[in-house]
Short mmCIF file of C-alpha atoms in Angstrom, two decimals:
data_model
loop_
_atom_site.label_atom_id
_atom_site.label_comp_id
_atom_site.label_asym_id
_atom_site.label_seq_id
_atom_site.Cartn_x
_atom_site.Cartn_y
_atom_site.Cartn_z
CA MET A 1096 -117.71 -189.22 7.49
CA LEU A 1097 -118.02 -186.35 10.00
CA GLU A 1098 -121.32 -185.14 8.96
CA ARG A 1099 -122.97 -188.72 8.93
CA LEU A 1100 -121.30 -189.22 12.62
CA ALA A 1101 -122.89 -185.54 13.94
CA ARG A 1102 -125.93 -186.51 12.58
CA GLN A 1103 -126.36 -189.88 13.75
CA ILE A 1104 -124.25 -190.34 17.05
CA PRO A 1105 -123.98 -186.14 17.68
CA ASP A 1106 -123.37 -186.67 21.56
CA ALA A 1107 -121.00 -189.55 21.21
CA PRO A 1108 -117.35 -188.81 22.08
CA LEU A 1109 -114.93 -189.34 19.40
CA LEU A 1110 -111.59 -187.61 20.57
CA SER A 1111 -110.04 -187.40 23.96
CA ASP A 1112 -106.53 -186.53 25.45
CA LEU A 1113 -105.39 -185.80 28.79
CA GLY A 1114 -105.35 -182.05 30.13
CA GLU A 1115 -103.20 -180.71 32.69
CA ASP A 1116 -105.80 -181.16 35.42
CA GLY A 1117 -105.29 -184.96 34.71
CA ALA A 1118 -108.92 -185.36 33.18
CA LEU A 1119 -110.01 -186.33 29.95
CA ARG A 1120 -110.77 -183.70 27.25
CA THR A 1121 -113.47 -184.74 24.94
CA LEU A 1122 -114.83 -184.07 21.47
CA THR A 1123 -118.08 -185.14 20.63
CA ALA A 1124 -119.13 -186.06 16.88
CA ALA A 1125 -121.13 -182.61 16.72
CA ALA A 1126 -118.39 -180.90 18.33
CA LEU A 1127 -115.53 -182.47 16.13
CA LEU A 1128 -117.42 -181.60 12.61
CA GLU A 1129 -117.94 -178.09 13.88
CA GLU A 1130 -114.25 -177.73 15.31
CA VAL A 1131 -112.59 -179.09 11.82
CA PHE A 1132 -114.98 -176.87 9.90
CA GLN A 1133 -114.15 -173.71 12.01
CA LEU A 1134 -110.43 -174.48 12.07
CA GLY A 1135 -110.88 -174.83 8.03
CA ASP A 1136 -112.21 -171.77 8.03
CA GLY A 1137 -109.41 -170.09 9.99
CA LEU A 1138 -107.19 -171.42 7.93
CA LEU A 1139 -108.56 -169.66 5.05
CA ALA A 1140 -108.52 -166.50 6.96
CA GLY A 1141 -105.17 -166.76 7.38
CA GLY A 1142 -104.37 -167.32 3.96
CA LEU A 1143 -103.31 -170.76 4.59
CA GLY A 1144 -106.01 -172.64 2.54
CA GLN A 1145 -103.39 -173.99 0.11
CA ALA A 1146 -100.55 -174.27 2.15
CA HIS A 1147 -98.31 -176.88 3.25
CA VAL A 1148 -99.12 -177.25 6.68
CA ALA A 1149 -96.58 -178.93 8.96
CA ILE A 1150 -97.66 -180.21 12.54
CA VAL A 1151 -94.79 -181.31 15.09
CA SER A 1152 -96.55 -182.28 18.18
CA ARG A 1153 -97.23 -185.04 20.48
CA ASN A 1154 -100.56 -186.69 20.01
CA CYS A 1155 -103.39 -184.88 20.91
CA SER A 1156 -106.91 -184.32 19.66
CA ARG A 1157 -105.81 -180.67 18.38
CA TYR A 1158 -103.23 -182.48 16.38
CA PHE A 1159 -105.85 -184.79 14.60
CA VAL A 1160 -108.34 -181.85 14.07
CA THR A 1161 -105.55 -180.11 12.35
CA LEU A 1162 -104.87 -183.01 10.02
CA LEU A 1163 -108.99 -183.45 9.30
CA SER A 1164 -109.07 -179.90 8.79
CA VAL A 1165 -106.45 -180.10 5.71
CA LEU A 1166 -107.73 -183.20 4.51
CA CYS A 1167 -111.25 -181.76 4.05
CA GLY A 1168 -110.00 -178.97 2.30
CA ASP A 1169 -107.07 -177.59 -0.04
CA ALA A 1170 -104.08 -177.47 1.94
CA VAL A 1171 -101.71 -180.30 2.50
CA ALA A 1172 -100.48 -182.05 6.12
CA ILE A 1173 -97.36 -182.90 7.05
CA PRO A 1174 -97.00 -184.57 10.12
CA ILE A 1175 -93.10 -184.57 11.40
CA ASP A 1176 -91.71 -186.53 13.87
CA ALA A 1177 -91.55 -184.31 17.34
CA GLN A 1178 -88.56 -186.00 18.29
CA ALA A 1179 -86.40 -185.50 15.34
CA PRO A 1180 -83.29 -183.47 16.33
CA GLN A 1181 -82.82 -179.84 15.28
CA PRO A 1182 -80.79 -180.48 12.05
CA LEU A 1183 -83.12 -183.32 10.90
CA LEU A 1184 -86.37 -181.28 11.68
CA GLY A 1185 -85.03 -178.25 9.39
CA THR A 1186 -84.19 -180.63 6.68
CA LEU A 1187 -87.76 -181.94 6.65
CA LEU A 1188 -89.20 -178.77 7.03
CA ASP A 1189 -87.36 -177.83 3.60
CA ARG A 1190 -88.20 -180.98 2.01
CA CYS A 1191 -92.00 -180.44 2.42
CA ASP A 1192 -91.67 -177.27 1.45
CA ALA A 1193 -93.54 -176.18 4.86
CA ASP A 1194 -95.44 -172.60 4.64
CA ALA A 1195 -96.98 -172.96 8.47
CA VAL A 1196 -95.92 -175.05 11.65
CA PHE A 1197 -98.40 -176.24 13.98
CA CYS A 1198 -96.54 -177.31 17.07
CA ASP A 1199 -96.95 -178.14 20.79
CA LEU A 1200 -94.77 -176.06 23.43
CA PRO A 1201 -91.82 -178.77 24.00
CA SER A 1202 -91.30 -178.61 20.27
CA LEU A 1203 -91.51 -174.86 19.84
CA PRO A 1204 -88.09 -173.59 20.57
CA ARG A 1205 -86.54 -176.08 17.70
CA VAL A 1206 -89.29 -175.05 15.55
CA LEU A 1207 -88.64 -171.13 16.23
CA ALA A 1208 -84.84 -171.95 15.41
CA ALA A 1209 -85.68 -174.10 12.25
CA GLN A 1210 -87.99 -170.97 11.10
CA LYS A 1211 -85.09 -168.09 11.54
CA ASP A 1212 -83.57 -169.73 8.33
CA ARG A 1213 -86.58 -170.60 6.05
CA PRO A 1214 -87.92 -167.39 5.22
CA ARG A 1215 -90.86 -169.33 3.33
CA ILE A 1216 -92.41 -170.60 6.90
CA ARG A 1217 -94.58 -167.21 7.68
CA THR A 1218 -96.53 -168.78 10.67
CA VAL A 1219 -96.09 -170.78 13.63
CA VAL A 1220 -99.10 -171.87 15.58
CA THR A 1221 -98.86 -172.90 19.05
CA LEU A 1222 -101.28 -176.16 19.54
CA GLU A 1223 -101.68 -175.39 23.32
CA GLY A 1224 -101.18 -172.35 25.58
CA LYS A 1225 -100.55 -168.78 24.19
CA VAL A 1226 -97.09 -167.24 23.24
CA PRO A 1227 -96.33 -163.51 22.83
CA GLY A 1228 -96.07 -163.04 19.12
CA LEU A 1229 -97.24 -166.27 17.75
CA PRO A 1230 -101.05 -167.09 16.91
CA SER A 1231 -102.32 -169.55 18.75
CA TYR A 1232 -104.92 -172.65 17.83
CA GLU A 1233 -107.63 -170.78 19.81
CA GLU A 1234 -106.91 -167.58 17.29
CA ILE A 1235 -106.92 -169.39 14.34
CA LEU A 1236 -110.38 -170.90 15.21
CA ALA A 1237 -111.78 -167.65 16.09
CA ALA A 1238 -110.60 -166.43 12.74
CA GLY A 1239 -112.67 -169.03 11.57
CA SER A 1240 -115.88 -167.47 12.86
CA ASP A 1241 -115.42 -164.03 11.17
CA PRO A 1242 -118.88 -163.73 9.20
CA ALA A 1243 -116.29 -162.96 6.40
CA TYR A 1244 -114.99 -166.45 5.98
CA ARG A 1245 -117.37 -168.62 8.22
CA GLY A 1246 -119.10 -171.12 6.07
CA ARG A 1247 -116.54 -170.74 3.04
CA PHE A 1248 -114.53 -174.18 3.98
CA ARG A 1249 -117.92 -176.20 3.61
CA THR A 1250 -118.48 -174.94 0.16
CA LEU A 1251 -114.72 -176.22 -0.89
CA GLU A 1252 -114.68 -179.01 -3.52
CA PRO A 1253 -111.20 -180.88 -3.21
CA ASP A 1254 -109.73 -183.20 -5.95
CA PRO A 1255 -109.59 -186.58 -4.13
CA ASP A 1256 -106.60 -187.62 -6.14
CA ALA A 1257 -104.61 -184.26 -5.35
CA LEU A 1258 -101.74 -184.12 -3.05
CA ARG A 1259 -103.25 -183.89 0.46
CA VAL A 1260 -100.73 -185.51 2.84
CA ILE A 1261 -96.72 -185.76 3.07
CA LEU A 1262 -95.84 -188.63 5.16
CA PHE A 1263 -92.07 -189.06 5.95
CA SER A 1264 -90.48 -192.33 6.03
CA SER A 1265 -88.33 -193.85 8.93
CA GLY A 1266 -85.08 -193.27 6.95
CA THR A 1267 -83.74 -196.63 8.39
CA THR A 1268 -82.46 -197.77 5.12
CA GLY A 1269 -81.73 -194.06 3.71
CA ALA A 1270 -82.60 -190.55 3.48
CA ASN A 1271 -86.11 -189.63 4.67
CA LYS A 1272 -88.49 -189.74 1.58
CA GLY A 1273 -91.85 -187.61 1.67
CA VAL A 1274 -94.48 -190.03 0.54
CA MET A 1275 -97.41 -188.27 -1.16
CA LEU A 1276 -100.96 -189.67 0.00
CA SER A 1277 -103.97 -188.20 -1.35
CA GLN A 1278 -107.96 -188.20 0.06
CA ALA A 1279 -108.72 -191.41 -2.56
CA ASN A 1280 -105.41 -193.24 -1.32
CA LEU A 1281 -106.34 -192.71 2.55
CA LEU A 1282 -110.31 -193.57 1.64
CA ALA A 1283 -109.34 -196.82 0.12
CA ASN A 1284 -107.17 -198.08 2.64
CA PHE A 1285 -109.15 -197.42 5.68
CA LEU A 1286 -112.47 -198.59 3.80
CA GLY A 1287 -110.28 -201.91 3.33
CA VAL A 1288 -109.46 -202.00 7.19
CA VAL A 1289 -113.02 -201.69 8.01
CA ARG A 1290 -114.53 -203.99 5.61
CA ASP A 1291 -111.92 -206.91 6.58
CA SER A 1292 -111.60 -206.31 10.49
CA LYS A 1293 -113.51 -208.00 13.06
CA SER A 1294 -114.33 -204.98 15.59
CA SER A 1295 -115.85 -206.76 18.71
CA PRO A 1296 -119.58 -205.47 19.39
CA ASP A 1297 -118.21 -204.40 22.81
CA GLU A 1298 -115.30 -202.30 21.88
CA HIS A 1299 -115.98 -198.94 22.25
CA VAL A 1300 -112.81 -196.99 23.35
CA THR A 1301 -109.22 -197.22 21.74
CA MET A 1302 -105.92 -195.85 22.15
CA SER A 1303 -102.81 -195.42 20.12
CA LEU A 1304 -99.16 -195.38 21.94
CA ILE A 1305 -97.51 -194.80 18.26
CA PRO A 1306 -96.99 -191.24 17.06
CA LEU A 1307 -99.46 -189.52 14.80
CA HIS A 1308 -96.65 -188.85 12.66
CA HIS A 1309 -96.94 -192.74 11.46
CA ALA A 1310 -99.08 -193.68 8.81
CA ALA A 1311 -100.21 -196.35 10.88
CA CYS A 1312 -101.82 -193.93 13.59
CA ILE A 1313 -103.62 -192.21 10.95
CA ALA A 1314 -105.24 -195.09 9.70
CA HIS A 1315 -106.02 -196.74 13.25
CA THR A 1316 -107.91 -193.60 14.01
CA LEU A 1317 -109.66 -192.88 10.64
CA CYS A 1318 -110.93 -196.60 10.81
CA LYS A 1319 -111.87 -196.06 14.60
CA VAL A 1320 -113.80 -192.51 14.07
CA ALA A 1321 -115.47 -193.89 10.69
CA VAL A 1322 -117.43 -196.47 12.89
CA GLY A 1323 -118.11 -194.25 15.84
CA ARG A 1324 -115.37 -195.52 18.35
CA HIS A 1325 -113.93 -193.27 21.13
CA ASN A 1326 -110.43 -192.43 20.47
CA CYS A 1327 -107.99 -191.53 23.13
CA PHE A 1328 -104.19 -190.08 22.46
CA CYS A 1329 -101.51 -190.65 24.66
CA GLY A 1330 -99.18 -187.87 24.17
CA ASP A 1331 -96.37 -189.12 26.22
CA LEU A 1332 -95.69 -193.05 27.08
CA ARG A 1333 -95.19 -191.63 30.56
CA ASP A 1334 -99.11 -190.85 30.83
CA ALA A 1335 -100.15 -194.46 29.50
CA VAL A 1336 -100.83 -195.94 32.99
CA THR A 1337 -102.92 -192.92 33.68
CA LEU A 1338 -104.95 -193.25 30.52
CA PHE A 1339 -105.77 -197.17 30.91
CA ARG A 1340 -106.97 -196.36 34.35
CA ILE A 1341 -109.02 -193.51 33.08
CA ALA A 1342 -109.97 -194.25 29.86
CA ARG A 1343 -109.87 -198.31 30.14
CA PRO A 1344 -109.50 -198.34 26.50
CA ASP A 1345 -110.74 -202.04 24.72
CA ARG A 1346 -108.34 -201.80 22.18
CA THR A 1347 -104.65 -200.15 21.95
CA MET A 1348 -102.41 -200.26 19.08
CA ALA A 1349 -98.51 -200.60 19.87
CA VAL A 1350 -94.99 -201.65 18.75
CA PRO A 1351 -93.98 -204.78 19.73
CA VAL A 1352 -91.41 -203.97 22.33
CA ILE A 1353 -94.30 -201.82 23.86
CA ILE A 1354 -96.50 -204.87 24.07
CA ASP A 1355 -93.79 -207.09 25.14
CA SER A 1356 -93.18 -204.51 27.89
CA PHE A 1357 -96.71 -205.02 29.23
CA TYR A 1358 -96.67 -208.86 29.03
CA ARG A 1359 -93.43 -208.60 31.58
CA GLN A 1360 -95.59 -206.44 34.05
CA ILE A 1361 -98.58 -209.01 33.42
CA SER A 1362 -95.91 -211.81 34.17
CA ALA A 1363 -94.89 -209.54 37.15
CA GLY A 1364 -98.24 -209.59 38.52
CA ALA A 1365 -98.42 -205.62 38.07
CA PRO A 1366 -100.46 -205.02 34.72
CA PRO A 1367 -101.91 -201.61 34.45
CA ALA A 1368 -105.25 -200.81 35.66
CA GLY A 1369 -107.61 -201.13 32.79
CA LEU A 1370 -105.47 -202.65 30.14
CA SER A 1371 -106.79 -203.39 27.29
CA ARG A 1372 -108.55 -206.63 25.72
CA TYR A 1373 -107.36 -206.28 22.38
CA PHE A 1374 -103.94 -205.05 20.96
CA THR A 1375 -103.18 -204.54 17.61
CA CYS A 1376 -99.32 -204.86 16.96
CA VAL A 1377 -97.59 -202.62 14.08
CA GLY A 1378 -93.99 -202.40 12.84
CA ALA A 1379 -93.09 -205.64 13.01
CA PRO A 1380 -95.32 -209.02 13.48
CA LEU A 1381 -95.70 -210.02 17.26
CA ARG A 1382 -93.97 -213.51 17.80
CA PRO A 1383 -95.97 -216.34 18.11
CA GLU A 1384 -95.18 -217.15 21.73
CA LEU A 1385 -95.74 -213.71 22.86
CA ILE A 1386 -99.03 -213.80 21.46
CA ARG A 1387 -100.24 -217.19 22.81
CA LYS A 1388 -98.65 -216.04 26.19
CA MET A 1389 -100.74 -212.63 26.18
CA GLY A 1390 -103.88 -214.96 25.03
CA GLU A 1391 -103.36 -216.95 27.97
CA ALA A 1392 -103.54 -213.85 30.17
CA GLY A 1393 -107.02 -213.02 28.19
CA ILE A 1394 -105.45 -210.28 25.88
CA ARG A 1395 -105.94 -210.99 22.03
CA VAL A 1396 -103.34 -209.46 19.65
CA GLN A 1397 -103.80 -209.02 15.98
CA ASN A 1398 -100.84 -208.11 13.92
CA PHE A 1399 -100.98 -205.27 11.17
CA TYR A 1400 -98.89 -205.25 8.18
CA GLY A 1401 -98.37 -202.11 6.15
CA ALA A 1402 -96.10 -200.14 4.48
CA THR A 1403 -96.40 -195.94 4.40
CA GLU A 1404 -96.31 -196.11 0.72
CA CYS A 1405 -99.37 -198.63 0.52
CA GLY A 1406 -101.73 -195.91 2.69
CA PRO A 1407 -100.27 -197.59 4.83
CA ALA A 1408 -102.20 -201.13 5.46
CA ILE A 1409 -101.18 -204.32 3.40
CA SER A 1410 -102.68 -206.96 5.33
CA LEU A 1411 -104.12 -207.77 8.59
CA ASN A 1412 -104.14 -210.95 10.78
CA MET A 1413 -107.32 -210.33 13.07
CA ASP A 1414 -107.43 -214.39 14.04
CA THR A 1415 -103.93 -214.70 15.53
CA GLU A 1416 -105.17 -217.28 18.06
CA GLU A 1417 -105.61 -220.02 15.44
CA ASP A 1418 -102.99 -218.45 12.82
CA PRO A 1419 -100.06 -216.68 14.89
CA TYR A 1420 -97.46 -217.23 12.46
CA THR A 1421 -98.79 -214.77 9.59
CA VAL A 1422 -99.56 -211.01 9.20
CA GLY A 1423 -102.98 -212.30 7.11
CA ARG A 1424 -104.27 -212.10 3.85
CA PRO A 1425 -103.76 -208.63 1.43
CA LEU A 1426 -107.14 -206.22 2.10
CA SER A 1427 -109.78 -206.36 0.19
CA GLY A 1428 -109.01 -204.26 -3.37
CA THR A 1429 -105.23 -204.82 -2.66
CA GLU A 1430 -103.46 -207.05 -5.33
CA ILE A 1431 -100.23 -208.45 -4.28
CA ARG A 1432 -97.27 -210.53 -6.37
CA LEU A 1433 -94.02 -211.80 -5.44
CA ASP A 1434 -90.60 -211.12 -7.52
CA ASP A 1435 -87.29 -213.00 -7.21
CA VAL A 1436 -88.77 -216.16 -5.96
CA ASP A 1437 -86.32 -218.14 -4.21
CA ALA A 1438 -85.87 -221.70 -4.01
CA HIS A 1439 -88.01 -221.50 -0.56
CA GLY A 1440 -90.91 -219.51 -1.90
CA VAL A 1441 -89.28 -216.22 -0.54
CA GLY A 1442 -89.79 -213.10 -2.86
CA THR A 1443 -90.00 -209.49 -2.73
CA LEU A 1444 -93.67 -208.30 -2.15
CA HIS A 1445 -95.09 -206.00 -4.65
CA VAL A 1446 -98.40 -204.07 -3.88
CA ARG A 1447 -101.10 -202.61 -6.23
CA GLY A 1448 -104.40 -200.64 -5.25
CA LYS A 1449 -105.84 -197.56 -4.89
CA SER A 1450 -104.39 -196.82 -1.68
CA VAL A 1451 -100.83 -197.07 -3.28
CA ALA A 1452 -99.12 -193.40 -2.89
CA LEU A 1453 -98.85 -191.17 -5.54
CA GLY A 1454 -94.89 -191.28 -5.21
CA TYR A 1455 -92.16 -189.18 -3.52
CA TYR A 1456 -92.60 -185.45 -3.12
CA LYS A 1457 -89.87 -183.92 -5.30
CA ASP A 1458 -88.10 -187.12 -6.02
CA PRO A 1459 -88.49 -188.65 -9.28
CA GLU A 1460 -85.64 -190.88 -9.42
CA ALA A 1461 -86.40 -192.59 -5.69
CA THR A 1462 -90.22 -192.82 -7.08
CA ARG A 1463 -89.50 -194.50 -10.24
CA ALA A 1464 -87.24 -196.84 -8.19
CA VAL A 1465 -90.06 -198.65 -6.38
CA PHE A 1466 -93.11 -197.19 -8.06
CA GLY A 1467 -93.41 -199.49 -11.22
CA PRO A 1468 -95.17 -198.10 -14.53
CA ASP A 1469 -97.75 -200.85 -13.92
CA GLY A 1470 -98.68 -199.44 -10.73
CA PHE A 1471 -97.11 -201.91 -8.52
CA PHE A 1472 -95.03 -200.49 -5.33
CA ASN A 1473 -91.80 -202.74 -4.34
CA THR A 1474 -92.24 -203.05 -0.76
CA GLY A 1475 -88.48 -204.06 -0.20
CA ASP A 1476 -90.04 -206.59 2.16
CA SER A 1477 -89.15 -210.39 1.85
CA VAL A 1478 -92.11 -212.50 2.49
CA ARG A 1479 -93.68 -215.76 1.35
CA LEU A 1480 -97.09 -217.23 0.95
CA ASP A 1481 -98.46 -220.01 3.19
CA GLU A 1482 -100.83 -222.75 1.56
CA ARG A 1483 -104.16 -220.53 2.54
CA GLY A 1484 -102.64 -217.06 0.59
CA ARG A 1485 -101.44 -215.51 4.26
CA ILE A 1486 -98.27 -213.48 3.87
CA VAL A 1487 -95.30 -214.63 6.10
CA LEU A 1488 -92.91 -211.74 6.68
CA MET A 1489 -89.35 -212.64 6.59
CA GLY A 1490 -87.74 -209.46 7.04
CA ARG A 1491 -86.29 -206.31 4.82
CA LYS A 1492 -84.74 -207.39 1.76
CA ALA A 1493 -81.98 -204.57 2.39
CA ASN A 1494 -81.25 -206.52 5.53
CA THR A 1495 -81.15 -209.91 4.09
CA ILE A 1496 -77.64 -211.99 4.99
CA VAL A 1497 -76.39 -213.72 1.74
CA LEU A 1498 -73.96 -216.64 2.83
CA PRO A 1499 -71.26 -217.75 0.83
CA ASN A 1500 -73.29 -220.79 -0.31
CA GLY A 1501 -75.89 -218.41 -1.58
CA GLU A 1502 -78.66 -219.20 0.93
CA ASN A 1503 -80.26 -216.32 2.16
CA VAL A 1504 -80.83 -215.85 6.46
CA TYR A 1505 -83.22 -213.20 7.07
CA PRO A 1506 -82.17 -211.66 10.38
CA GLU A 1507 -85.65 -210.49 11.77
CA GLU A 1508 -87.08 -213.85 11.66
CA LEU A 1509 -84.01 -215.03 13.76
CA GLU A 1510 -84.43 -212.44 16.37
CA ARG A 1511 -88.08 -213.32 16.74
CA PHE A 1512 -87.20 -217.22 16.99
CA VAL A 1513 -84.68 -216.25 19.78
CA CYS A 1514 -86.63 -214.06 21.65
CA GLY A 1515 -89.32 -216.44 21.39
CA GLN A 1516 -87.77 -219.58 22.83
CA LEU A 1517 -85.62 -217.52 25.64
CA ASP A 1518 -87.98 -215.35 27.84
CA TYR A 1519 -85.20 -213.79 29.69
CA VAL A 1520 -83.91 -212.47 26.18
CA ALA A 1521 -85.61 -208.68 25.74
CA GLU A 1522 -83.84 -207.91 22.25
CA ALA A 1523 -81.93 -209.84 19.68
CA LEU A 1524 -79.82 -208.40 17.11
CA VAL A 1525 -78.24 -210.41 14.41
CA TYR A 1526 -75.43 -209.52 11.86
CA PRO A 1527 -72.58 -211.29 10.55
CA ALA A 1528 -69.40 -210.94 11.77
CA ARG A 1529 -65.67 -212.21 11.36
CA PHE A 1530 -65.00 -214.85 14.04
CA ARG A 1531 -60.96 -215.10 14.28
CA ILE A 1532 -58.68 -217.99 15.30
CA GLY A 1533 -55.00 -217.14 15.16
CA ASN A 1534 -54.73 -215.79 11.57
CA ALA A 1535 -57.87 -217.51 10.19
CA SER A 1536 -60.87 -215.93 10.40
CA ARG A 1537 -64.56 -216.90 8.91
CA THR A 1538 -67.89 -214.67 8.90
CA VAL A 1539 -70.38 -216.39 10.87
CA LEU A 1540 -74.02 -215.70 12.23
CA CYS A 1541 -73.65 -213.49 15.62
CA ALA A 1542 -76.43 -212.44 18.05
CA GLY A 1543 -76.50 -210.04 20.22
CA LEU A 1544 -78.64 -210.69 23.30
CA TYR A 1545 -80.05 -207.98 25.29
CA ILE A 1546 -81.15 -209.55 28.87
CA PRO A 1547 -82.31 -207.25 31.10
CA ASP A 1548 -81.42 -209.08 34.64
CA PRO A 1549 -77.93 -208.83 35.39
CA ALA A 1550 -77.62 -212.09 37.18
CA ARG A 1551 -79.42 -214.22 34.33
CA ARG A 1552 -76.96 -211.77 31.94
CA ALA A 1553 -73.91 -213.32 34.10
CA ASP A 1554 -75.00 -216.95 33.49
CA ARG A 1555 -73.18 -217.64 30.52
CA ALA A 1556 -73.04 -221.32 30.65
CA ARG A 1557 -76.68 -221.36 30.64
CA ILE A 1558 -77.30 -218.77 27.85
CA GLY A 1559 -74.68 -220.91 25.89
CA ALA A 1560 -76.41 -224.20 26.49
CA ASP A 1561 -80.03 -222.37 25.61
CA LEU A 1562 -78.52 -221.17 22.49
CA ILE A 1563 -76.92 -224.42 21.10
CA ARG A 1564 -80.03 -226.15 22.25
CA ILE A 1565 -82.47 -224.00 19.97
CA ASN A 1566 -80.13 -224.02 17.21
CA ARG A 1567 -80.76 -227.78 16.90
CA ASP A 1568 -84.20 -226.72 15.63
CA LEU A 1569 -82.56 -224.55 12.67
CA PRO A 1570 -81.38 -225.59 9.19
CA ALA A 1571 -77.40 -225.60 9.61
CA PHE A 1572 -76.97 -222.46 7.72
CA LYS A 1573 -79.24 -220.43 9.93
CA ARG A 1574 -77.44 -221.51 13.25
CA ILE A 1575 -75.96 -218.67 15.61
CA GLU A 1576 -72.49 -219.42 16.04
CA TYR A 1577 -71.52 -216.55 18.10
CA ALA A 1578 -73.35 -214.30 20.76
CA GLU A 1579 -72.68 -210.97 22.27
CA LEU A 1580 -74.39 -209.79 25.77
CA PRO A 1581 -74.62 -205.92 26.00
CA GLY A 1582 -75.42 -204.29 28.97
CA ALA A 1583 -78.03 -201.81 27.46
CA PRO A 1584 -80.65 -202.10 25.02
CA PHE A 1585 -79.78 -201.60 21.53
CA PRO A 1586 -80.28 -198.12 19.67
CA LYS A 1587 -83.71 -197.73 17.97
CA THR A 1588 -85.54 -195.20 15.85
CA THR A 1589 -88.17 -193.06 16.91
CA SER A 1590 -90.61 -195.79 15.73
CA HIS A 1591 -88.90 -198.39 18.16
CA LYS A 1592 -87.29 -200.48 14.95
CA LEU A 1593 -83.45 -201.67 15.97
CA LEU A 1594 -80.95 -199.53 14.03
CA ARG A 1595 -78.78 -201.74 11.64
CA THR A 1596 -76.10 -199.50 11.03
CA GLY A 1597 -72.45 -199.36 12.22
CA LEU A 1598 -72.60 -203.07 13.05
CA PRO A 1599 -69.48 -204.54 14.31
CA GLU A 1600 -67.40 -206.51 11.23
CA ASP A 1601 -65.43 -208.76 14.27
CA CYS A 1602 -66.54 -210.59 16.87
CA SER A 1603 -65.78 -209.26 20.28
CA GLN A 1604 -63.78 -212.30 21.48
CA THR A 1605 -65.14 -211.73 25.07
CA GLY A 1606 -68.97 -213.13 23.85
CA ILE A 1607 -69.84 -216.92 23.95
CA ILE A 1608 -68.90 -219.48 21.37
CA LEU A 1609 -71.58 -222.04 20.49
CA THR A 1610 -70.46 -225.31 19.67
CA GLU A 1611 -71.97 -228.81 20.50
CA ARG A 1612 -69.84 -230.43 22.79
#
């Protein structure tokens, strides 16, 4: 891929990030190929040709070049969340058997602290600047220009089915697991995305607002590089407005909470200059009402659905204007089936195809639990299929609320519905809780609603009336009976997903009781 791009469009910009001077630093197709190969030679010169190379950094071009060099060789790359707290960072470095760590300067103190107790980590490389006593990215590149090693990386013939990347799951439903992916897995996945996506002919610049330790960001960037698009990396969300103004991306990948934030800026009449015409939403489907409102503002939003274990893309909805309710059909080459289907047609989604991962690193028990002998991977997602075979995502099976009458409630579905109906609600979190009246109690559906505007939050009569109104459009068993009004956003993971641990078991008695009068 890189050699083809260097031949066909050698001077085309492919990777950019924001320099300390506020200007874009850019690698052309020809320069990218040369840097990937030279860094590969430098890894060989440093004895890291088959090492486990962890990357702990904000998004930047050098992060992606390091990842590409490993993918093209015989080493193993392990992108790790740069926001991981100290104990977790050390645990992840242990679990992936890291031999070396490439990191940015903000992450360096935590990386060095973790290295002290881990003799296996024999080197720490700084991606930026020069720190006394540590090799820098530039020095690894310089080592690759040594005549004894220059050109050796190009002669490697790596096994496409061998382990090449370990990506850690978010850990929202248990311990972080190391998902093992090969070249073949990644190749099958991003070629499926390229085949099935409909890139506009006037789309030239893309940007991702999610970190590179997420499989979706890696897949997105690989897809756009493969078709010669210019990719801009945002290392800090605080720089996003500056990058929109300078780079003027045509397409941006983001999670729902960020897209919702941009919509609120648009509604307030202050959209960032250079805001994209297209957004790709990952992490969760964007609610239909917001898709429609963004469309009215001239911005198209498309839903991307996947799982790290699937390389990661499972399906794409590239036409949300016609179909805002689904995450689209399965990718070409991806086979799906639904298990344990209930009376409403909802079942657990299983996926099979060349992009499905090799399993979990050094965790055979967890691997056997979800990777079947028939090649199907259990996503743990509850879905149904519409009449055209498109996937309607209900929520995580592990989050399903089973009512005493046997009905299943998918909290994510209700949360999207509430936020879509009430534009003053920024976040909703639905969970079961005991409602007490005297000595009696019963379990009800409770909704925590974060309303940023204090005046709106204080208008309890309107909130209650609005919730009663939208309850009428829901089946009786899905109706919310109690609402809590926290004064701050809900805790989230670094991928902006709601944390569903430690939820209250009882209604607070200070919320809003939702009963028809």
